[in-house]
Structure formats: C-alpha cells, structure tokens
Coordinates of C-alpha atoms in Angstrom, one line a residue:
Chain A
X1 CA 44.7 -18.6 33.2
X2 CA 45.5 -21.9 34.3
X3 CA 43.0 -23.4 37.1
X4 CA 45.1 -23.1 40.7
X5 CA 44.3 -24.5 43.5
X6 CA 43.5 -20.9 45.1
X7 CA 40.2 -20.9 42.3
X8 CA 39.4 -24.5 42.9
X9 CA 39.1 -22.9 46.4
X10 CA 37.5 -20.1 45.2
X11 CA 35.3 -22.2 43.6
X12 CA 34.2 -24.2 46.4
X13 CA 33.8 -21.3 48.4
X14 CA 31.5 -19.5 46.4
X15 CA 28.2 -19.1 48.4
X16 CA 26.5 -18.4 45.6
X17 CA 27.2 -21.3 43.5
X18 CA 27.4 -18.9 40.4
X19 CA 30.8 -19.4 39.6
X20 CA 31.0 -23.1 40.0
X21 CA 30.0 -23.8 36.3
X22 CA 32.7 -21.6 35.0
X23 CA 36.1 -23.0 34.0
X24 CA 37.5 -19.0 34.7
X25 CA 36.8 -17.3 37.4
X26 CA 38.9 -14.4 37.0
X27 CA 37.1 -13.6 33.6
X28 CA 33.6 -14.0 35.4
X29 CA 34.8 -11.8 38.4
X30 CA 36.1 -9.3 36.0
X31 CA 33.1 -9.1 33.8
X32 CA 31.4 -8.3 37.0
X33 CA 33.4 -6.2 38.4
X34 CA 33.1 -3.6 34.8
X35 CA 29.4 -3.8 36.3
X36 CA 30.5 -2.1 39.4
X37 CA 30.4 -5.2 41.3
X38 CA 32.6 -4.3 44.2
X39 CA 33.0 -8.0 45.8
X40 CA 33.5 -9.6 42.2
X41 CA 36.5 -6.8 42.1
X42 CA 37.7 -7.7 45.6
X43 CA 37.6 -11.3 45.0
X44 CA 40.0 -10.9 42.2
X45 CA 42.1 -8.4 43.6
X46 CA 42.8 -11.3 46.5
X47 CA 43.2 -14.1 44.1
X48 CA 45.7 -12.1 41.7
X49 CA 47.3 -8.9 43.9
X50 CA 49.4 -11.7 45.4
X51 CA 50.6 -13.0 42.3
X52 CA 51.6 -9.7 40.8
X53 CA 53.6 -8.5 43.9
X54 CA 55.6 -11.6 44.2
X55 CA 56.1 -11.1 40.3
X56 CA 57.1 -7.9 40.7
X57 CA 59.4 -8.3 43.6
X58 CA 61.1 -11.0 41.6
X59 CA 61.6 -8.5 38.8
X60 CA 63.2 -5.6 41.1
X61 CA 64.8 -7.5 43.7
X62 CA 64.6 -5.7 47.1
X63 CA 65.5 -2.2 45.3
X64 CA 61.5 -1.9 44.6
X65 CA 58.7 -1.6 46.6
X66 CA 56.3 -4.6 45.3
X67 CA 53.4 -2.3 47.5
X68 CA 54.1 0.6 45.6
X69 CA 54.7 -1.5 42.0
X70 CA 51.5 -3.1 43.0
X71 CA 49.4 -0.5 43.6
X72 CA 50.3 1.3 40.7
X73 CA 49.4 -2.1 38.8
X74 CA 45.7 -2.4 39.8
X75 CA 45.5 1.9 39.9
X76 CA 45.6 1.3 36.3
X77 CA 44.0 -1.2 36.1
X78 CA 40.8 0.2 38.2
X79 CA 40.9 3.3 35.8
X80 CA 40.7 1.0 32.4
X81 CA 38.6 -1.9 33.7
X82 CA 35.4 -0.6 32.0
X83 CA 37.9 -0.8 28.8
X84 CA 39.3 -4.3 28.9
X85 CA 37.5 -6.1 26.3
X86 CA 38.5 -9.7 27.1
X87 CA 37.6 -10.2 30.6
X88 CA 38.7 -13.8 30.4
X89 CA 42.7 -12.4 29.5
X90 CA 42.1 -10.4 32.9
X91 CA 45.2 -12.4 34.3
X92 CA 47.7 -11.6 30.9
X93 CA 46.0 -8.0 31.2
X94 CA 47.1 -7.1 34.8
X95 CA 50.5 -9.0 34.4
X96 CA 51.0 -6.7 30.9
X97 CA 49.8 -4.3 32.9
X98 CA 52.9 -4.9 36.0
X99 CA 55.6 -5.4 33.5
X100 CA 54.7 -2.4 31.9
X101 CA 54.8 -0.4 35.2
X102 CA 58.1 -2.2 36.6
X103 CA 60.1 -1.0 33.1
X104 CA 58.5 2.3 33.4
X105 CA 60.1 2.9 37.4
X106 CA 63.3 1.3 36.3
X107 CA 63.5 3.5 33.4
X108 CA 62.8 6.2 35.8
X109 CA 65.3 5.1 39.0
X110 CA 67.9 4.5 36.4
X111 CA 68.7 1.1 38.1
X112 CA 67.8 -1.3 35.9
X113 CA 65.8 -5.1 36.7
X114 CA 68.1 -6.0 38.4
X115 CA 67.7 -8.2 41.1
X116 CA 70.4 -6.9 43.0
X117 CA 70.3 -8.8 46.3
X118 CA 68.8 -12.2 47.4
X119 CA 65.1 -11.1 48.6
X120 CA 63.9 -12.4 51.6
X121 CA 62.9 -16.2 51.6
X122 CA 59.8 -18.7 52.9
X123 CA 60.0 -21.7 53.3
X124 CA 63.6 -23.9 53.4
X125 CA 66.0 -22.4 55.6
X126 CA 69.8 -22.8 56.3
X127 CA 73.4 -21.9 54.8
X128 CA 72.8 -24.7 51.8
X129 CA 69.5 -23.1 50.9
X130 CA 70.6 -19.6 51.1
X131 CA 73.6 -20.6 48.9
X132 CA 71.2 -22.2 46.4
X133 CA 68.7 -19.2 46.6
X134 CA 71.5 -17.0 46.2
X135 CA 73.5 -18.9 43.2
X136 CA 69.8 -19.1 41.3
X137 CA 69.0 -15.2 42.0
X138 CA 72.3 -14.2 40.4
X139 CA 71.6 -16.3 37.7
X140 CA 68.0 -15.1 36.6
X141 CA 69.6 -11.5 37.0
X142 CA 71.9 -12.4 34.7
X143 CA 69.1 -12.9 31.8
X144 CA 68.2 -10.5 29.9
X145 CA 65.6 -8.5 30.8
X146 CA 62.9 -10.0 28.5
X147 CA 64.5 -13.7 29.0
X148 CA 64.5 -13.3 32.2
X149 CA 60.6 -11.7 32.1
X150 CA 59.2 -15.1 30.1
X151 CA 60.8 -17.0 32.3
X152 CA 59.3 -16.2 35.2
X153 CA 55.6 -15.7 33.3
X154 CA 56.0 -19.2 32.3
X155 CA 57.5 -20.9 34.8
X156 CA 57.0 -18.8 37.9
X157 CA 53.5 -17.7 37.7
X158 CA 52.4 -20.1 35.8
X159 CA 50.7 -18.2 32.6
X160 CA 50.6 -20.1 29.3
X161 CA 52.4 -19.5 26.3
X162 CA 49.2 -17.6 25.1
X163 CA 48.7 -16.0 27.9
X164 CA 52.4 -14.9 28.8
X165 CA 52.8 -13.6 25.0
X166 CA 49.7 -11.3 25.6
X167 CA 50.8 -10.1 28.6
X168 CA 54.9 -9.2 27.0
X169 CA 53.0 -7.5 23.7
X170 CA 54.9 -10.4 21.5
X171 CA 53.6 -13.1 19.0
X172 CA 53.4 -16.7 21.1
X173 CA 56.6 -17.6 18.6
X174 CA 58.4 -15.0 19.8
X175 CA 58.0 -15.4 23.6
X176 CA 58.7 -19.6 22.8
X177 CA 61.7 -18.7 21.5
X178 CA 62.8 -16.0 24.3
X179 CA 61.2 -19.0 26.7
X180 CA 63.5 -21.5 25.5
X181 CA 67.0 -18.7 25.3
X182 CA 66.1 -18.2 29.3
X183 CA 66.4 -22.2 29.4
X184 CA 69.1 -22.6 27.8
X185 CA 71.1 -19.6 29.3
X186 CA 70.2 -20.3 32.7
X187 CA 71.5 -24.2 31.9
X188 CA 74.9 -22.7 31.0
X189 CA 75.2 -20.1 33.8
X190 CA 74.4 -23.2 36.5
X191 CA 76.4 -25.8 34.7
X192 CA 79.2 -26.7 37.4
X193 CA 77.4 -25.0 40.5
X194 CA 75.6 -27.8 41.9
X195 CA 72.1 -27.0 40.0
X196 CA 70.4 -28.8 37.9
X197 CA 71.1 -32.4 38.9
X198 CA 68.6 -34.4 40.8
X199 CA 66.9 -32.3 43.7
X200 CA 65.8 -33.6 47.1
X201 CA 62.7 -32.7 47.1
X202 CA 59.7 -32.3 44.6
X203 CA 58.7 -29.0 43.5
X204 CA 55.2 -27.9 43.0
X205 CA 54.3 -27.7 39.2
X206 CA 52.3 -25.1 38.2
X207 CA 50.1 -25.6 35.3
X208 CA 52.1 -25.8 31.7
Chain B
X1 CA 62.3 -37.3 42.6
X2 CA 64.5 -36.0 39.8
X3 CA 63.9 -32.5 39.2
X4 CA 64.4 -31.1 35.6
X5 CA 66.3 -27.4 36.1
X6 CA 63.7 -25.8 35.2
X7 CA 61.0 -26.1 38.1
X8 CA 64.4 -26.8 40.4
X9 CA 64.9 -23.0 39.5
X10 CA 61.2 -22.4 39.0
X11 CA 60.7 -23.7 43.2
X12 CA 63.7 -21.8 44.3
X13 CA 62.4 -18.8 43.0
X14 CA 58.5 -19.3 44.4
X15 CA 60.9 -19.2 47.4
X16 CA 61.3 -15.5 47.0
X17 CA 58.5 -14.0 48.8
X18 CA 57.9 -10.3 48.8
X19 CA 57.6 -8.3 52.1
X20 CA 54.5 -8.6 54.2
X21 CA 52.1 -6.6 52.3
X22 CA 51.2 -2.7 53.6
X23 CA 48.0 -3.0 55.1
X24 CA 46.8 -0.1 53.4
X25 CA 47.5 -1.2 50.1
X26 CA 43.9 -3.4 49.3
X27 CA 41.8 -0.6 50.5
X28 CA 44.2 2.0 48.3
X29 CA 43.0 -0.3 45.4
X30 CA 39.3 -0.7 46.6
X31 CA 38.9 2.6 47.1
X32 CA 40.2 3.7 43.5
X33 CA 37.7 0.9 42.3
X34 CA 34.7 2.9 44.3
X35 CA 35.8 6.2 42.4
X36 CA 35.6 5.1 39.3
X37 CA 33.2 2.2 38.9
X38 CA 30.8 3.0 41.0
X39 CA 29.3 5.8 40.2
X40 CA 27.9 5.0 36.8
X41 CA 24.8 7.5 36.7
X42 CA 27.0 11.0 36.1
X43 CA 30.3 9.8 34.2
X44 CA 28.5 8.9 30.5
X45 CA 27.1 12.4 31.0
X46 CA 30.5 14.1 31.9
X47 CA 32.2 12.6 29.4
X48 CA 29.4 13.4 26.4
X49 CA 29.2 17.2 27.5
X50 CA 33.6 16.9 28.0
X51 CA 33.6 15.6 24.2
X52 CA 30.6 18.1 23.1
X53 CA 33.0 21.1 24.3
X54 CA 35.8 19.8 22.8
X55 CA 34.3 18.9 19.4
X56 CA 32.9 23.2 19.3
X57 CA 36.3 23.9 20.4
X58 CA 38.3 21.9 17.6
X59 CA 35.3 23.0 15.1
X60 CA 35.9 26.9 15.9
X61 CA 39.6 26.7 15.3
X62 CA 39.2 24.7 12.5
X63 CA 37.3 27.1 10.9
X64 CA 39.6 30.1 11.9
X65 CA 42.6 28.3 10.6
X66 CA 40.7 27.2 7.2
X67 CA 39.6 30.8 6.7
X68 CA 43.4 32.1 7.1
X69 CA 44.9 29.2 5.2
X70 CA 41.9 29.0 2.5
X71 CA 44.6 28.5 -0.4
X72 CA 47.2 25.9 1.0
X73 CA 47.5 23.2 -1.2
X74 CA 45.7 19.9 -0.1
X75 CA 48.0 17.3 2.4
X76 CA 49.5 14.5 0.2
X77 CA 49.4 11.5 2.3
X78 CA 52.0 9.0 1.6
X79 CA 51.9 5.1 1.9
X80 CA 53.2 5.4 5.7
X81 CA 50.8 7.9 6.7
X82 CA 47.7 5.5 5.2
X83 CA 49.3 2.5 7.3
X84 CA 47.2 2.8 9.9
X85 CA 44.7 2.2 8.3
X86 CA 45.9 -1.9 8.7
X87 CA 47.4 -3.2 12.1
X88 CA 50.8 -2.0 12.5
X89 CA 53.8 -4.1 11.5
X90 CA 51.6 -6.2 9.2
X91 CA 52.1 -7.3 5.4
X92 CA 50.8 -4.0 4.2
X93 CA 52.5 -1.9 6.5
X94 CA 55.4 -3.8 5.7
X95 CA 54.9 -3.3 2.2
X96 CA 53.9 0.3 1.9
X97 CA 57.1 0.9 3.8
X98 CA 59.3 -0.9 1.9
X99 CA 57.4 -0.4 -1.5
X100 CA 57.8 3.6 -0.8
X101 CA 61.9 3.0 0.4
X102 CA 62.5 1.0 -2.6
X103 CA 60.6 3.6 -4.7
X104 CA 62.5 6.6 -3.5
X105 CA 66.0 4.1 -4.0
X106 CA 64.6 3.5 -7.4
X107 CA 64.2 6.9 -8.4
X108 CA 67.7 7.9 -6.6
X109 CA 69.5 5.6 -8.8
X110 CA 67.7 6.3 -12.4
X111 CA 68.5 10.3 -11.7
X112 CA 71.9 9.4 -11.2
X113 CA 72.6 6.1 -13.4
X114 CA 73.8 4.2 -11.0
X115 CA 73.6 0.4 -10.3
X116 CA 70.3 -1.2 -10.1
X117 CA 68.3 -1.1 -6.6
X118 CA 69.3 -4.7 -5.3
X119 CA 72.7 -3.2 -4.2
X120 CA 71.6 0.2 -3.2
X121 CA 69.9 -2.1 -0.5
X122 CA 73.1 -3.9 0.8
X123 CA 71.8 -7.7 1.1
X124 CA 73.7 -7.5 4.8
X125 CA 71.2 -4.8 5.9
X126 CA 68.0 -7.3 4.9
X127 CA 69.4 -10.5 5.2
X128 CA 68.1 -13.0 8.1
X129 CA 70.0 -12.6 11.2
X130 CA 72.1 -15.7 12.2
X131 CA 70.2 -17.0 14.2
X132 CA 66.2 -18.2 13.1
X133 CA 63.8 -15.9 14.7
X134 CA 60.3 -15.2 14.6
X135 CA 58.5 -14.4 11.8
X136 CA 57.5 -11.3 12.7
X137 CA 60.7 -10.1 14.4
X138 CA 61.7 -10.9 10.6
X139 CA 59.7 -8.8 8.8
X140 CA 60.4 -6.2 11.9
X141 CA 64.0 -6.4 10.9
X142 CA 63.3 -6.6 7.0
X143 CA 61.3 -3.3 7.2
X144 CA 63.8 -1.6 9.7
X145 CA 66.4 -2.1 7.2
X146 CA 64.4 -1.2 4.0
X147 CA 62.6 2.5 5.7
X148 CA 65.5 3.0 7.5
X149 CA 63.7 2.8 10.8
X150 CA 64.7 2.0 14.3
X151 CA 64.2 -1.9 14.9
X152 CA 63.2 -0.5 18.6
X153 CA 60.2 1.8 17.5
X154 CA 58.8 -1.0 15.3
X155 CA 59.0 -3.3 17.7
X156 CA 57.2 -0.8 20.4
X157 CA 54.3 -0.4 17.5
X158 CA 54.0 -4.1 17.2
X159 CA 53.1 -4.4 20.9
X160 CA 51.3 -1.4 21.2
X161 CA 48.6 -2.6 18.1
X162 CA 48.7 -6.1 19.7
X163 CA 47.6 -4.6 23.2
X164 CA 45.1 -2.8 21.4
X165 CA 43.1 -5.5 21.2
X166 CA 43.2 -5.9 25.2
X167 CA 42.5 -2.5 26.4
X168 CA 42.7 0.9 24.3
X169 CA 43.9 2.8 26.6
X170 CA 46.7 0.9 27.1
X171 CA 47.7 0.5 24.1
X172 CA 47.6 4.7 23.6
X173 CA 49.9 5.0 26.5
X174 CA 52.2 2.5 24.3
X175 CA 52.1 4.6 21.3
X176 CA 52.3 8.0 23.4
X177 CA 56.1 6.7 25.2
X178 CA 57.3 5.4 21.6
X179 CA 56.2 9.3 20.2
X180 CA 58.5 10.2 23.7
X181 CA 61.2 7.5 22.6
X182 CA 61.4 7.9 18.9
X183 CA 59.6 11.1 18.0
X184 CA 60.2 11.4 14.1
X185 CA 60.1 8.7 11.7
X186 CA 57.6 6.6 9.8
X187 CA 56.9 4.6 13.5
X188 CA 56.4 7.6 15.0
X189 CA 54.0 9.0 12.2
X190 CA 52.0 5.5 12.5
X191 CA 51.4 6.2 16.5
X192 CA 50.2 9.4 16.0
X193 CA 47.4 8.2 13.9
X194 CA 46.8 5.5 16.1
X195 CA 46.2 8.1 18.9
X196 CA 44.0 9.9 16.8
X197 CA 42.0 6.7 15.6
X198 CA 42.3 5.8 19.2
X199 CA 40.6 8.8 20.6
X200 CA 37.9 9.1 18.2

C-alpha cells in the first residue's frame, strides 16, 4: 500500500525503531501479528479500521452500519490471519475482504449499494458545499456497482492499480479499464452541473 | 489551483465521514484476535485429532460403500472435471472446455450430416464484444459461449482462484456462494474440486 502520512507517523513513532527500516508497515505488523503479536495486530487495526469503515460507509450510504460492516471485516479477517500468505497485500486483503462483506449484506437486505442519501460530512460546511456533496453522491451512485467500487479503491483510498485489482478478484487490466469507465461516466453525469471546472481549493492527493 | 474531476470528486467524497465509531467495536475485534491467535499451544492439536476423526470416519464409510458398490463401473472423468487440476479460467481450462463443447458439436453434426461445426457455433455467440475488453474477460466470454456456461459463474471462479493465492479460506467461501449461485454446470463442477483440493 502506498506510504501515508499516518505510517510516516507510525513510523516515527515506533519506540522500538524496528519498523523504521521497512518501506511497509502494514506487511511487518501483519507478519507479526500471525505470531500472536497482539500490539502489532492493534497497531494495524488503528492504521486500517478507519480506512475500511469510511470505505464501507461510502459504499452503503447511511442505509449500513459501517461498525457493524466493519466488524464483520476484521472478524474475518482475525479468523484467517494465520492463513494470509502475503502479509505485505494485508491492505488489498482486508479491503477484498470489506467488499466482499458489503455485497454479501446487500445481497441479503435486498437494497442494493446504493448510496441512497448524502452521509454526514467533515470538513467544508454551507448550502454550496452540501449542494456539491450532494450532486457528487448522486453521481457515484449512479456507477455501477463495480465502477463505482474501483473508483473509490483508486481514488478514494488510495490503493494502486495492483493492489485495488487484488482486492476486486480482477486482472490489473480489468480493473484499469472499469477505472477509467467510472472516469469517464462520472465526466458525463457532471457535465453541466458546475463540477469539474477549476476548484477553489486544492485537494489532498493520495498516492497514485 | 485547477483541480482535474477526478480528485475534485475524489476530495468531495474524503468529505463523507462515517458516524463516530461504537466504542465497543476495537475491543469486539481485539478480543476476536485473543481467541484465536493467542492461544497457539492447544489449536495444532485440536485440529490434528479433528482431522484424525474425520479421516476414520470418511475411511469407514468408504469402505462400507465400496463393499456394497464392489461392481460399479469406474468414474470417467471428463476434461472439465480434470480442470482443476490448472488455475481456473486459464488456457487449459479454456481449452478443455471448449475442446470437449466443440467435440460433443462435432459429433452432433457427423450423426446427423449436418453443416460443419463453425456454424453450429453462431460466430455472434464468440465474437468480441463491441467494445475492447480485457483479455481475460475475453476468453471468460469465448468459453461461456463455447460450454454454454454462465459468463457470471466463470467470472466468480476467476476471482475465487485469484484470491486463492491471498488467503484459502477465502477463496473457499468464493467457490462455496458460486456452488449456492450457480449449482450445476461445468463452473460449478470446477469449485467443487477446488473445495476438495482446498480442504485437503
């Protein structure tokens, strides 16, 4: 997974100094953790249990429970750590992992990815963000469901091509290509609603 | 700064945040992790004497059902049921599949003296699909056409012999929802021996 600024942190922080060699400190903490290690495990849960609830609740909208999603995530996950056998993909892993467990509940529910209603919002506030937040939520629920799931892998969390193929079960082509429909879809659904001209403010780019 | 749409969508969206998280939702997980990883010394040992009971079991009625059945005649496995044997959706499984389709067509058409086996196999049914796609969603498509399998279940298998290379487990759940999804069929008959090869 790509370095963040949260493992540069992690990094600094480690007392140890162990992990300050390594260019991935999810793989080390997850090779660790098979041992039994319970901080290695809690380490990762903090750096990537925030990153798969915010990924699911941008899958289901507010008609999920990101807690619930979430904890069924790293339930699995617990119960086949021993059998991961590339501790270094632990990121695509848990995120293949989540997507598998947010189709599986929809399947269930009946209701579909959608993201039905504008979820709650940090950050800017006021009518013209709302309207923006609002006019971009209706359009990444109008993807397709596995448009609209490379889309955010890439773009959103941040995984790689490699790592967001792994994590959607497809061939790196394959997700390039779904990567690149999202684009183009999402470029006709906001053509002519004030997106996708120049922005007033930069946006924080998250590793390609 | 000019934005391009993409990360102007991308930053909207990092946005979104989820509700506050449930306080008891890390220690759900860290507990979970305490059960299973952490007590190393008795689960090898569980799991030997779990598979040493099963093994007798299977052995015992394996031998009660060879004794009643002593003069079946022997399984036949055809080119789907060896697949397995190569990762899923590959050029041989591609090839046993369509080799054994284009056999069976063969054979149809000589019994009954009909056109050769190029247009028993209606080009629209194997051509490309309008638009380019991937190479293997071509070969998915080509082999869907030609075993007159769903696109869907092949697909599913794909995935599931991909994630097999992540975690086994997971990749037996995979195979065990396409048996749930699409429970006959030459995809079908390819999980099930992935299971088996799985479990061994």
């Amino acid at each position: 997974m790509p370095a963040s600024r949260d493992g540069e942190l992690a990094l600094r922080a480690d007392p140890d100094g162990e992990l300050a060699s390594r260019a991935d400190p999810d793989g080390e903490l997850a090779s660790r953790a098979q041992l039994g290690d319970r901080e290695a495990f809690e380490r990762l849960v903090e750096r990537l249990l925030p990153r798969v609830r915010a990924f699911l609740h941008r899958l289901s909208g507010s008609r999920g429970s990101p807690d619930d999603l979430a904890q069924e995530t790293f339930l699995v996950a617990v119960r086949r750590l021993r059998d991961l056998r590339e501790p270094e993909r632990v990121a695509s892993w848990i995120f293949g992992i989540a997507l598998h467990v947010h189709r599986e509940s929809a399947r269930r529910t009946r209701r579909g990815a959608e993201l039905a209603d504008v979820p709650a919002a940090v950050g800017r506030t006021g009518a013209e963000a709302d309207e923006e937040r609002a006019i971009v939520n209706d359009a990444v629920a109008r993807l397709a469901d596995r448009l609209r799931e490379a889309f955010l892998l890439r773009h959103v969390e941040g995984l790689s091509p490699a790592e967001a193929s792994l994590a959607l079960g497809v061939p790196e082509g394959t997700l390039r290509r779904w990567d690149f429909e999202a684009r183009e879809r999402l470029r006709e659904i906001l053509k002519g609603r004030g997106i996708g001209g120049p922005a007033t403010r930069p946006a924080t780019r998250i590793a390609p | 700064m000019t934005l391009d749409l993409v990360d102007r969508v991308a930053a909207v969206l990092r946005e979104t945040a989820p509700p506050v998280e449930g306080e008891s939702l890390r220690p759900a997980i860290l507990e979970a992790f305490d059960r299973e990883l952490r007590a190393p010394a008795r689960r090898p040992a569980l799991r030997w004497s779990v598979a040493a009971a099963f093994a007798a079991a299977v052995a015992a009625s394996w031998l009660v059902v060879a004794a009643r059945f002593e003069s079946a005649p022997p399984i036949v496995r055809t080119p789907v049921a060896l697949a397995p044997a190569v990762p899923a959706v590959d050029r041989a499984f591609q090839e046993a599949l369509v080799k054994a389709r284009i056999a069976a067509l063969r054979e149809t058409v000589a019994s009954v003296g009909r056109e050769p086996v190029e247009r028993v196999v209606p080009p629209a049914t194997v051509a490309p699909p309008a638009r380019p796609v991937a190479a293997e969603s071509l070969a998915i498509r080509k082999v869907a056409a030609a075993a007159d399998e769903p696109v869907g279940a092949l697909y599913r298998l794909a995935s599931a012999r991909r994630f097999e290379s992540l975690d086994r487990e997971g990749a037996a759940e995979r195979y065990r929802e396409l048996l749930q999804d699409y429970p006959d069929g030459s995809a079908a008959e390819v999980a099930r021996a992935r299971l088996r090869d799985l479990s061994r």
